Coordinates of C-alpha atoms in Angstrom, one line a residue:
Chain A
X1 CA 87.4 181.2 105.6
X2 CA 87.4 177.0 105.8
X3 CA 90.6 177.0 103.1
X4 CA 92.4 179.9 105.6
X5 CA 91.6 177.5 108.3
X6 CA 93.3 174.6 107.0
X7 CA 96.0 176.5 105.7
X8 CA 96.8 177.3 109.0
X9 CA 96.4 173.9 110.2
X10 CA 98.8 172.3 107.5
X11 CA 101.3 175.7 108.7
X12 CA 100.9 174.2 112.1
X13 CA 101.8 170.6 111.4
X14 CA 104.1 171.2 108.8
X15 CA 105.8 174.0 109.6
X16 CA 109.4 173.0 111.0
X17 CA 108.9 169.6 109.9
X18 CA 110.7 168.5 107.7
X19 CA 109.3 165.1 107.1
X20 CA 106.0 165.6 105.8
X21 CA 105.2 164.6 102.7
X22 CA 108.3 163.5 101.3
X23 CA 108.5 160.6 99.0
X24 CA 110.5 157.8 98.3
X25 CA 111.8 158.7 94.9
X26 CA 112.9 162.0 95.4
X27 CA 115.1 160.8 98.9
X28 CA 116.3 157.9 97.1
X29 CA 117.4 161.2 94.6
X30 CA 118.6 163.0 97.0
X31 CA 120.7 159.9 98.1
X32 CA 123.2 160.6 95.2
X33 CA 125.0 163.6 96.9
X34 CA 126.6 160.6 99.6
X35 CA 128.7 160.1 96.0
X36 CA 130.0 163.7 96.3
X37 CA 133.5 163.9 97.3
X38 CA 133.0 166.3 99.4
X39 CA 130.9 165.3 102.4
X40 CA 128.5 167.3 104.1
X41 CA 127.6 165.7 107.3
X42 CA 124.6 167.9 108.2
X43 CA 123.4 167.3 105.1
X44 CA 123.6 164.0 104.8
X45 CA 122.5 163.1 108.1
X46 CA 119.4 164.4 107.2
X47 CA 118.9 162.4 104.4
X48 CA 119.6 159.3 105.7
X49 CA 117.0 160.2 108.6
X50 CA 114.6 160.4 106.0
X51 CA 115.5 157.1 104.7
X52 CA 115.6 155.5 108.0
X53 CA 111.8 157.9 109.1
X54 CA 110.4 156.7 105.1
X55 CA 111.7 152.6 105.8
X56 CA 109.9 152.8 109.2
X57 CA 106.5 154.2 108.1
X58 CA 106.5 151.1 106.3
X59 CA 108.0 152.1 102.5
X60 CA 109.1 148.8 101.3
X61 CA 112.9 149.2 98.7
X62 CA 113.6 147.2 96.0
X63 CA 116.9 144.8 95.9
X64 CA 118.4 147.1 93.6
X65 CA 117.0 150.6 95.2
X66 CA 118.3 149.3 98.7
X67 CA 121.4 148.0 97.2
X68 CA 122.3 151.4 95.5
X69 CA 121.7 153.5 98.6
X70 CA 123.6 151.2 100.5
X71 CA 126.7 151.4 98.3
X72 CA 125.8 155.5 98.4
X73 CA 126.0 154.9 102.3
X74 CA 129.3 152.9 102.2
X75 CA 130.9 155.8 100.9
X76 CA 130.0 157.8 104.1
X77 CA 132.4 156.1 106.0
X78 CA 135.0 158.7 104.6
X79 CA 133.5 161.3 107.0
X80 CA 134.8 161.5 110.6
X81 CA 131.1 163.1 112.1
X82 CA 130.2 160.7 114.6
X83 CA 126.3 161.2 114.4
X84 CA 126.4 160.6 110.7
X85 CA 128.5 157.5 111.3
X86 CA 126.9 156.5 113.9
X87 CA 123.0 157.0 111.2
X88 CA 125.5 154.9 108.6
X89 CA 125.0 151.9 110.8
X90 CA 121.6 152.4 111.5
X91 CA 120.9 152.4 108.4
X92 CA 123.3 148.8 107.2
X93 CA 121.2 147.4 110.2
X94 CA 118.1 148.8 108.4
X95 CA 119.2 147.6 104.9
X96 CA 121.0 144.1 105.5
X97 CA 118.3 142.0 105.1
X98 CA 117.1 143.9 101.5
X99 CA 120.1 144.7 99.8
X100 CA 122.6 142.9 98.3
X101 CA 126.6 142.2 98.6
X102 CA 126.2 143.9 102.4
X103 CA 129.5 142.3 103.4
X104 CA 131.1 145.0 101.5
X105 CA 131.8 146.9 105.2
X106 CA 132.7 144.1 107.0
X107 CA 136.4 145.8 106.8
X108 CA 135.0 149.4 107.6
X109 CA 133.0 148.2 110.5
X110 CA 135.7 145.5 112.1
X111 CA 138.0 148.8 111.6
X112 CA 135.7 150.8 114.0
X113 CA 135.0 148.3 116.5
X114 CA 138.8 147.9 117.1
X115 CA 139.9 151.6 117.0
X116 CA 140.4 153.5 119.6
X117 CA 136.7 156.0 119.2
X118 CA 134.6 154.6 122.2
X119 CA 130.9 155.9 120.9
X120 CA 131.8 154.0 117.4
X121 CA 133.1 150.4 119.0
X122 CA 129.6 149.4 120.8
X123 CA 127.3 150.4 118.0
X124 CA 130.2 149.4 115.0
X125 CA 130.3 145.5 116.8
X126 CA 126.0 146.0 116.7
X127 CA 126.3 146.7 113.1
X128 CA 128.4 144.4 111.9
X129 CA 127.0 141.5 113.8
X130 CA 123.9 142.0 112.0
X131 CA 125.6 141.6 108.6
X132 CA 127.9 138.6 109.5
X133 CA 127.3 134.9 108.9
X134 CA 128.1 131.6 110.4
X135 CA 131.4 131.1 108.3
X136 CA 132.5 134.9 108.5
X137 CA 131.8 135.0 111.9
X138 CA 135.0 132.7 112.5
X139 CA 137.2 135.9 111.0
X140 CA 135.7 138.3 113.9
X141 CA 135.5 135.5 116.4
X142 CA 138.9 136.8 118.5
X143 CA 137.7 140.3 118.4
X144 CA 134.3 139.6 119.9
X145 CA 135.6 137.9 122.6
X146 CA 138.4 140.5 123.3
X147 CA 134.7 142.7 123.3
X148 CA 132.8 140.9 125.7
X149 CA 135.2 141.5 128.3
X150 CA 136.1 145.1 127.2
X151 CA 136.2 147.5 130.0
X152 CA 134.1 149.2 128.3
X153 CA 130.4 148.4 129.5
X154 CA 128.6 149.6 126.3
X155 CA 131.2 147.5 124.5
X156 CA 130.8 144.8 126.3
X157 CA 126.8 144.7 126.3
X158 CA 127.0 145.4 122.7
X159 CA 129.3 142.0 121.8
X160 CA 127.1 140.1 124.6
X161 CA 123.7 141.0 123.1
X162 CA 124.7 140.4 119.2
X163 CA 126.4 137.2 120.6
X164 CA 122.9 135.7 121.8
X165 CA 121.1 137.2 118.4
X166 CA 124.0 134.7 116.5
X167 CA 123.5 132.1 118.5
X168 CA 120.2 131.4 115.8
X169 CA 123.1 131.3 113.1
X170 CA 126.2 129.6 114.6
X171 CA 125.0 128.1 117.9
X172 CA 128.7 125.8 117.7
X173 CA 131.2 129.0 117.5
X174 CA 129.2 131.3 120.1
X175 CA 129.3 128.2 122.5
X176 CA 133.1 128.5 122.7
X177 CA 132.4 132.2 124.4
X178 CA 131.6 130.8 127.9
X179 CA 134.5 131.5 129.7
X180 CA 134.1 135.5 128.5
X181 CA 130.8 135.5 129.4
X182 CA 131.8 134.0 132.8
X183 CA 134.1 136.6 133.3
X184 CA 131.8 139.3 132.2
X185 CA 129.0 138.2 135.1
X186 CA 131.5 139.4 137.2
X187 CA 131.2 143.0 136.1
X188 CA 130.0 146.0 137.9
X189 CA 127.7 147.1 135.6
X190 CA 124.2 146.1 135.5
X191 CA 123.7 146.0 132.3
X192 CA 126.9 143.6 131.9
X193 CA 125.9 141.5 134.0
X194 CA 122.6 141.1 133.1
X195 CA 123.6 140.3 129.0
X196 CA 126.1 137.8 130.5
X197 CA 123.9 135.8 132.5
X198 CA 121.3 135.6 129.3
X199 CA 124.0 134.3 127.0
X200 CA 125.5 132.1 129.7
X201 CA 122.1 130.3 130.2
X202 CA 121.3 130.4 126.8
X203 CA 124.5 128.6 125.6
X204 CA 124.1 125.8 128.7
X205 CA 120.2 125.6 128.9
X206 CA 120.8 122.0 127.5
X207 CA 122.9 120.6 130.1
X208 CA 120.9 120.9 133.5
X209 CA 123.8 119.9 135.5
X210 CA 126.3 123.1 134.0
X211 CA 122.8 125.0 135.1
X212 CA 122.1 123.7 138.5
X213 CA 126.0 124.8 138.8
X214 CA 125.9 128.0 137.5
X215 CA 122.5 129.1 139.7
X216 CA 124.2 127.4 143.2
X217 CA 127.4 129.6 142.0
X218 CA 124.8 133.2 141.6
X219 CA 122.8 132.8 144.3
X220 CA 125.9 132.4 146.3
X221 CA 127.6 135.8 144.8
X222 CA 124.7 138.1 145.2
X223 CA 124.5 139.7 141.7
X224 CA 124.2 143.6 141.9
X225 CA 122.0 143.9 138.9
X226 CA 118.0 144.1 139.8
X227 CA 117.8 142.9 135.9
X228 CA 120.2 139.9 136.2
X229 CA 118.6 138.8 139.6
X230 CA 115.0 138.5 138.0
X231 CA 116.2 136.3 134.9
X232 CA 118.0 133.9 138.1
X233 CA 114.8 134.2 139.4
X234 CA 113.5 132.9 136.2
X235 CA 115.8 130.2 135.9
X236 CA 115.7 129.2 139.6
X237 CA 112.0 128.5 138.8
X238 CA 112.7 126.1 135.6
X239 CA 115.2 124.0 137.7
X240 CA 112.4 123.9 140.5
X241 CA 109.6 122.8 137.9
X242 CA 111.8 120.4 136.3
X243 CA 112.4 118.5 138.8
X244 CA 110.6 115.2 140.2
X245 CA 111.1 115.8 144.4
X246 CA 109.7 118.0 146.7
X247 CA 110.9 121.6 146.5
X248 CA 114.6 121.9 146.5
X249 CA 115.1 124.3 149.5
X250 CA 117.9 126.1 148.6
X251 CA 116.6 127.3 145.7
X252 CA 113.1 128.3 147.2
X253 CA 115.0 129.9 149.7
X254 CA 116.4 132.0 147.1
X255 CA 113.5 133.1 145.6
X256 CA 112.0 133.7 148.7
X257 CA 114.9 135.9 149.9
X258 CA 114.8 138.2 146.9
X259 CA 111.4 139.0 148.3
X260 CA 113.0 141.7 150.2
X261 CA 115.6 142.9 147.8
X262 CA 115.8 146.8 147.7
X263 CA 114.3 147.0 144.0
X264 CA 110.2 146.7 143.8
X265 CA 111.3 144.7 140.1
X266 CA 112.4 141.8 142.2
X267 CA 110.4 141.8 144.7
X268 CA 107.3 141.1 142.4
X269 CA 109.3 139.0 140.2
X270 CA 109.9 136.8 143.5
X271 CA 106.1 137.2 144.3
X272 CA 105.1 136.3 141.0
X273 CA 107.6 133.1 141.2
X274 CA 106.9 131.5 144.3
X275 CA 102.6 132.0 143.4
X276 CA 102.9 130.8 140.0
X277 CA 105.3 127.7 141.1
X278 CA 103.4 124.4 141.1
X279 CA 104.5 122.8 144.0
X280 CA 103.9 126.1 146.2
X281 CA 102.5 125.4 150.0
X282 CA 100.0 127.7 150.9
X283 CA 102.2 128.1 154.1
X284 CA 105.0 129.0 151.7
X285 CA 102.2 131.6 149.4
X286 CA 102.0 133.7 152.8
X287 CA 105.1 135.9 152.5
X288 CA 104.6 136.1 148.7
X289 CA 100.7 137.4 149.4
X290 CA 101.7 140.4 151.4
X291 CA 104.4 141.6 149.2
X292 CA 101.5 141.8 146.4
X293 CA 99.0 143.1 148.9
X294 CA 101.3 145.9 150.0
X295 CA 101.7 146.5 146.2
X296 CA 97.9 147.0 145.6
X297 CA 98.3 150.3 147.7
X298 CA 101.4 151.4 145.6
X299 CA 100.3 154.9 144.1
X300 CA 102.1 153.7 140.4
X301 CA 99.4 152.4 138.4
X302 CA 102.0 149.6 136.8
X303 CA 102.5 148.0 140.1
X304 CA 99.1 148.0 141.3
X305 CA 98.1 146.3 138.1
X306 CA 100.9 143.5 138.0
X307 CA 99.8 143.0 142.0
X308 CA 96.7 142.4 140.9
X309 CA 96.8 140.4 137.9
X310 CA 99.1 138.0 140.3
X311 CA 96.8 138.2 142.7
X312 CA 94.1 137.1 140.2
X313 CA 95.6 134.0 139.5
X314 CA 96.5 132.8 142.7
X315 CA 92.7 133.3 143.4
X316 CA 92.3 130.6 140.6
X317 CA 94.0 127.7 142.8
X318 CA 94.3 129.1 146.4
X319 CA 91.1 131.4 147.0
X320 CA 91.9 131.4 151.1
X321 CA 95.0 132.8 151.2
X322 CA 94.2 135.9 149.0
X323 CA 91.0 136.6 151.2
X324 CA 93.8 138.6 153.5
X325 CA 93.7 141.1 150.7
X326 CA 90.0 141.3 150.4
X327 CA 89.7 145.1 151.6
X328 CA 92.5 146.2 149.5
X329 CA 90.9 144.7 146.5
X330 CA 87.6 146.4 147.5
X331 CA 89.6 149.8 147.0
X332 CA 90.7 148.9 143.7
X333 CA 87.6 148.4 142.5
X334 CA 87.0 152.3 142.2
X335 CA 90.4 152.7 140.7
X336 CA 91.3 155.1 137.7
X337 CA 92.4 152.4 135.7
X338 CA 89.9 150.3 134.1
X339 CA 92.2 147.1 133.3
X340 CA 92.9 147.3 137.1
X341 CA 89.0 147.7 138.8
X342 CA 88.0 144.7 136.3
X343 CA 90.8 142.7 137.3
X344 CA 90.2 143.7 141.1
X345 CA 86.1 142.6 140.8
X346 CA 87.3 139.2 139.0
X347 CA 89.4 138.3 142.0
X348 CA 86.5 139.2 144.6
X349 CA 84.1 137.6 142.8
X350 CA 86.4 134.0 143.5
X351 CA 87.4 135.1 147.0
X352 CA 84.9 136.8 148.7
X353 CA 82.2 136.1 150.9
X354 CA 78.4 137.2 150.8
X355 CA 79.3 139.8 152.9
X356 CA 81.8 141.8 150.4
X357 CA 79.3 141.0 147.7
X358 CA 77.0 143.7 149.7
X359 CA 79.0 146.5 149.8
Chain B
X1 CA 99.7 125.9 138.5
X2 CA 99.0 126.9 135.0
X3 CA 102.4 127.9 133.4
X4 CA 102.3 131.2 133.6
X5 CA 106.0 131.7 134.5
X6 CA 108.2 133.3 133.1
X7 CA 110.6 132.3 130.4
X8 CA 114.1 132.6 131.2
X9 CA 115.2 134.7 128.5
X10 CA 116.8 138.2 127.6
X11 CA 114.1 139.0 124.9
X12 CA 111.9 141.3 126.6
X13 CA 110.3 143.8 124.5
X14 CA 108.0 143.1 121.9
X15 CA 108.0 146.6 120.5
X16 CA 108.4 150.5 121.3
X17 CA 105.9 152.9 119.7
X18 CA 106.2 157.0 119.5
X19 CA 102.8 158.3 118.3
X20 CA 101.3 161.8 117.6
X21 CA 98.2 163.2 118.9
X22 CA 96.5 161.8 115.9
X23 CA 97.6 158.2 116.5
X24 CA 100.0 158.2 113.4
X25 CA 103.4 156.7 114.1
X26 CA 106.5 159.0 114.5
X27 CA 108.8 156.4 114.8
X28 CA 108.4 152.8 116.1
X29 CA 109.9 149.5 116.1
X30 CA 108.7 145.7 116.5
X31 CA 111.2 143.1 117.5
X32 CA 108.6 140.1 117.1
X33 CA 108.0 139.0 113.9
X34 CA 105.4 136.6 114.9
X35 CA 103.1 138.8 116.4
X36 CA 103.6 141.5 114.3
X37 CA 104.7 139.8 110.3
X38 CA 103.9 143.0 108.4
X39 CA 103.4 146.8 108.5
X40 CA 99.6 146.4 108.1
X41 CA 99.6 144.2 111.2
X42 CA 101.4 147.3 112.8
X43 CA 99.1 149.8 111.9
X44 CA 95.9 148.6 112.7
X45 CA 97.7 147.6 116.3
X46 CA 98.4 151.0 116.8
X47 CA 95.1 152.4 115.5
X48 CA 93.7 150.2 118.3
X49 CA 96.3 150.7 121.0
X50 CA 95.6 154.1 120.4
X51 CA 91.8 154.5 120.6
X52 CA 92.2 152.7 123.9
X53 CA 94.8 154.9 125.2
X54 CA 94.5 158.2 124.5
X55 CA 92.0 159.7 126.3
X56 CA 92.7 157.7 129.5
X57 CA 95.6 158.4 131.3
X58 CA 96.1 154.8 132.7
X59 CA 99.6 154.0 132.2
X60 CA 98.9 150.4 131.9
X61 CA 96.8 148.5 129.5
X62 CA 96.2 144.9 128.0
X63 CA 95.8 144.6 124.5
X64 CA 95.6 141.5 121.7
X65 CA 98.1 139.5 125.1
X66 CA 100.4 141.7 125.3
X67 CA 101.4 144.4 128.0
X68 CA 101.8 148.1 127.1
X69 CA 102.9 150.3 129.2
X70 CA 102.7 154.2 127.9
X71 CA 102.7 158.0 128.8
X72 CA 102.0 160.8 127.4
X73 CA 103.4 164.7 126.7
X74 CA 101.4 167.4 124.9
X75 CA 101.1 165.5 121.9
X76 CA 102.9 162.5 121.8
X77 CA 102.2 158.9 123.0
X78 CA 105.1 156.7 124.2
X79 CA 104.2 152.8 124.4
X80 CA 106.5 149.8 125.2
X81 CA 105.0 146.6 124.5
X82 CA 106.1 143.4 125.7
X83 CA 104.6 139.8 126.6
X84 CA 101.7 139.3 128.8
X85 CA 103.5 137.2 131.2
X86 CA 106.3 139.8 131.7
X87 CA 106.8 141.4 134.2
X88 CA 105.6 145.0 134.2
X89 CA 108.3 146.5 136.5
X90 CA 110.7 145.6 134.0
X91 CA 108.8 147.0 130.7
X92 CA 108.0 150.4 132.9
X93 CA 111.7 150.9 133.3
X94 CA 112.3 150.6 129.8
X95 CA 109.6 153.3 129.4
X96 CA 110.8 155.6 131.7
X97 CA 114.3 155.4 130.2
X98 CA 112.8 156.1 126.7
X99 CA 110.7 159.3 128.2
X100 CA 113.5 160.5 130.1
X101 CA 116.4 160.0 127.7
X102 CA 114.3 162.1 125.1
X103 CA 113.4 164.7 128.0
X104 CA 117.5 165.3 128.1
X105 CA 117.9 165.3 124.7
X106 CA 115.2 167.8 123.7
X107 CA 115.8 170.1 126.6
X108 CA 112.6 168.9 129.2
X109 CA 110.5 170.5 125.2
X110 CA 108.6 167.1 124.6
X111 CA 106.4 167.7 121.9
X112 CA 106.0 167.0 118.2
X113 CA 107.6 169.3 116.8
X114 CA 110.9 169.3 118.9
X115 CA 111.1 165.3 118.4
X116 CA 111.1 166.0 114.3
X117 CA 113.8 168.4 114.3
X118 CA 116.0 165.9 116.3
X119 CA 114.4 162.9 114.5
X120 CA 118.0 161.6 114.2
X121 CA 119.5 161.8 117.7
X122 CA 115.9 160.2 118.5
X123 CA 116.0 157.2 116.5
X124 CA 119.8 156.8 117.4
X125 CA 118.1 156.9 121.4
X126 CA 115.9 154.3 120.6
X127 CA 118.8 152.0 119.0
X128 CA 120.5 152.2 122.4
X129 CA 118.0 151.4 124.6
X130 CA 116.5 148.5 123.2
X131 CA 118.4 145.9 120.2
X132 CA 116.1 143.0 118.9
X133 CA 113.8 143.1 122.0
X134 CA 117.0 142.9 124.5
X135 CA 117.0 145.5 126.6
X136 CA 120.6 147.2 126.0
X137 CA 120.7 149.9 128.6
X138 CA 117.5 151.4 131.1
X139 CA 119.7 154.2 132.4
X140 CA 118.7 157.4 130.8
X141 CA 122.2 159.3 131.5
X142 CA 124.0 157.3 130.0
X143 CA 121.7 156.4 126.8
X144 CA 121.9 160.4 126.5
X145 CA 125.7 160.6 127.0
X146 CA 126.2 158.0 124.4
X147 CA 123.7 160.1 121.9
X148 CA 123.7 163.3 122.5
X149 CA 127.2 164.4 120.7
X150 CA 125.8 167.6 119.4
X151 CA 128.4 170.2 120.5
X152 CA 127.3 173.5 119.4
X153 CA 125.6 174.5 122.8
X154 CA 127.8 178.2 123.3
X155 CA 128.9 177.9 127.0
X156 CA 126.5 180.8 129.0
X157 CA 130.0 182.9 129.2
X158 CA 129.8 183.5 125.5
X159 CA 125.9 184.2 124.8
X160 CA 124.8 187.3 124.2
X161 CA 122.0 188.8 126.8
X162 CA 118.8 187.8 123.7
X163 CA 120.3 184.3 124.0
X164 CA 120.1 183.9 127.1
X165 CA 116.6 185.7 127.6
X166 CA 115.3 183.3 124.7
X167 CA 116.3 180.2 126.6
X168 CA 114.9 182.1 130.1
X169 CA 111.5 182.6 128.5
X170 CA 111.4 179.0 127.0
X171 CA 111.9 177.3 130.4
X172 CA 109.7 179.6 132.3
X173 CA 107.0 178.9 129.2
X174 CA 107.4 175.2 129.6
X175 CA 107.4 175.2 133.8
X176 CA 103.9 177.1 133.6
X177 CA 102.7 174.7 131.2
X178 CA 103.5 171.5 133.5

């Protein structure tokens, strides 16, 4: 009876699945038929999911194993299925660092990212970026920036993002980008504008002036992106604690502003700035303090925990002004999640008075 | 105060974790090799983020500093991870887009077995939404437009009546079950 039992267990896990219990070995065997000259996408796509399923459960592949699959996988490129191309560079992302020679594609890949297929250019400039070095990068560099202000928004995320992940590897040739980048905060997109502002900073975090600049120019333009308008946040902040006087105003007036933008993300982001800022008033905390308060009511778990983990620190340096939010912190106290009721009975315990400690 | 703001940068997420109701991994990846140098590190992060998750349905949780944010479907766990002084807004939208962009692309049938058989168009998902701990794209539509290329769905013109009372009685199993 036990062994019919498991046997139906093992039916119910395995059945369907084709990923249990296979080994390295016989996939690395398997591997061959990418040779073949005749190419069965299905097929193969399967295969090199298992590769890619048997590499992230944490199956480590020699130089020369990786190295052989990889050339297996070059030949791939032959096929016009756009899944399985799109698995190929999955899987040069996934071998680049292990086998050897990679820069074998480099012609296959700058190929795709200029042609004309949309759903191959973002993940082909992805792919190929994470093969390239500093001295190669000089034959790509006119086709990345052509990228970066593609009309293309997955395009143009795509070169933006592997731009910032080079800047580790060729700081000097990625710095010549700026004026692409500048154009690309201009986008529509959120996601543009977002990736432009990050490799912007990132290239001129050195030269506070080209920053003060660049933060008087966005808070001017209101930037449509929630995403972008949290990292100026961020930035706004830096210039604020870097410098000697009192608060610059324009920039506090800023952040406080975005405390009634449209998207709960920035609003908390603001909240979170203006309590965690150094030279904060407590006249100035006021505004902040009821945005978290009316947060702590919020029926997503996620934003009653970040109001309250804010709330929690504030309580460390100004326990007066969060005593406003004493009876919604009570309510927490009951609440579902635990992380949230301990959080909620740390606070009290700084803020409150004899009389909450009763009830 | 006591520098805990936030660090102007574009690297957000720490790592994205798809479980099974057992608390093995399905598929997962960790963009921070400091916090997480090895596979072994990995695992026993998981075995722990696990026990502490699974039976509470909390959404939020702090473990080892860092914020995970996570949900749950029949039997899988979804978990982003990212710094504790993030900010949680931003890691719950990369969460949402990671549930919902699977929900497309497995036809609203989260569970194990569905998320094996389309293993591929899965991992492909995950590569879109996040790249090295950047956030790439938080808009599910457009994740699944970019991913989803499979094109042998027969328009409902062409099915034949079983087809279409198959796919009738899967939807109406899966709206009881909710």
């Amino acid at each position: 009876m036990s062994s019919f039992k498991r046997d139906k267990k093992e039916e119910e896990d395995g059945g369907g699945n084709p990923f249990q219990n296979i080994e390295k070995t016989a996939v690395l065997q398997e591997a061959r038929v990418f040779n073949e000259n005749l190419i069965n996408a299905r097929k193969c796509t399967q295969i090199l999911t298992k590769i890619l399923y048997l590499l992230n459960q944490g199956e480590q592949l020699g130089s020369t194993e990786a190295t052989e699959v990889f050339f297996a996988m070059t030949k791939l490129f032959q096929s016009k299925d756009v899944i399985l191309r799109r698995m190929v560079y999955l899987g040069i992302k996934e071998l680049s660092s292990v086998a050897n020679d990679v820069i074998i594609v480099t012609s296959s890949l700058t190929k795709d990212m200029t042609g004309k297929e949309d759903l191959y250019r973002a993940a082909a400039i992805r792919a190929l970026c994470s093969i390239t070095d500093a001295t190669m990068l000089q034959a790509i560099e006119r086709y990345m920036k052509q990228a970066i202000v593609d009309k293309n928004p997955a395009v143009s995320s795509a070169a933006l993002v592997s731009s910032l992940h080079m800047t580790k590897i060729a700081y000097d040739v990625i710095k010549r980008w700026v004026n692409e980048a500048q154009e690309a905060v201009n986008s529509d997109n959120v996601m543009v504008q977002y990736h432009a502002l990050g490799v912007l900073y990132h290239i001129r975090k050195s030269d506070r002036l080209a920053v003060t600049k660049l933060v008087a120019k966005l808070t001017r333009m209101s930037l449509k992106s929630p995403y972008a308008v949290c990292l100026l946040i961020r930035i706004a902040c830096k210039l604020l604690e870097e410098e000697d006087t009192a608060n610059d105003s324009s920039l506090f007036d800023f952040i406080e502003s975005c405390l009634r933008h449209k998207s709960e993300m920035v609003t908390y982001e603001a909240a979170h700035a203006i309590v965690n800022l150094r030279k904060t008033t407590s006249h100035e905390l006021v505004p902040a303090i009821s945005v978290l308060q009316l947060f702590c009511s919020s029926p997503k778990p996620a934003l009653r925990f970040a109001a309250v983990r804010t709330l929690n620190q504030v309580a460390i340096s100004h326990p007066a002004a969060v005593t406003a939010c004493n009876l919604d912190l009570e309510n927490l106290i009951t609440d579902s999640n635990r992380s949230i009721a301990t959080l909620a009975i740390t606070t009290l315990l700084k803020t409150g008075a004899e009389s909450s400690v009763d009830r | 105060m006591n520098g805990c703001l936030m660090e102007p940068t574009l690297y957000t997420v720490k790592g994205i974790a798809i479980l099974d109701n057992d608390g093995n991994r399905i598929f997962a990846k960790y963009y921070d090799k400091n916090a997480f140098p090895t596979a072994t590190e990995q695992r026993t992060f998981e075995k722990n983020l696990f026990n502490k998750t699974h039976r509470a349905n909390a959404e939020i949780i702090m473990l080892d500093g860092l914020t995970c944010v996570y949900r749950s479907n029949v039997d899988l766990f979804f978990y982003v991870m990212g710094s504790s002084h993030e900010n949680e807004l931003i890691l719950m939208s990369v969460l949402n887009c990671l549930y919902d962009s699977i929900s497309q692309i497995l036809r609203k049938n989260v569970e194990k077995r569905a998320v094996m058989e389309s293993l591929d168009i899965v991992i492909l998902a995950m590569d879109e939404i996040c790249d090295n701990g950047i956030i790439l794209d938080a808009d599910s539509s457009s994740i699944v437009s970019r991913v989803a290329l499979r094109t042998d769905d027969i328009p409902l013109g062409e099915q034949t009546v079983a087809q279409v009372l198959q796919s009738a009685k899967e939807q109406l199993k899966w709206s009881l079950l909710k």
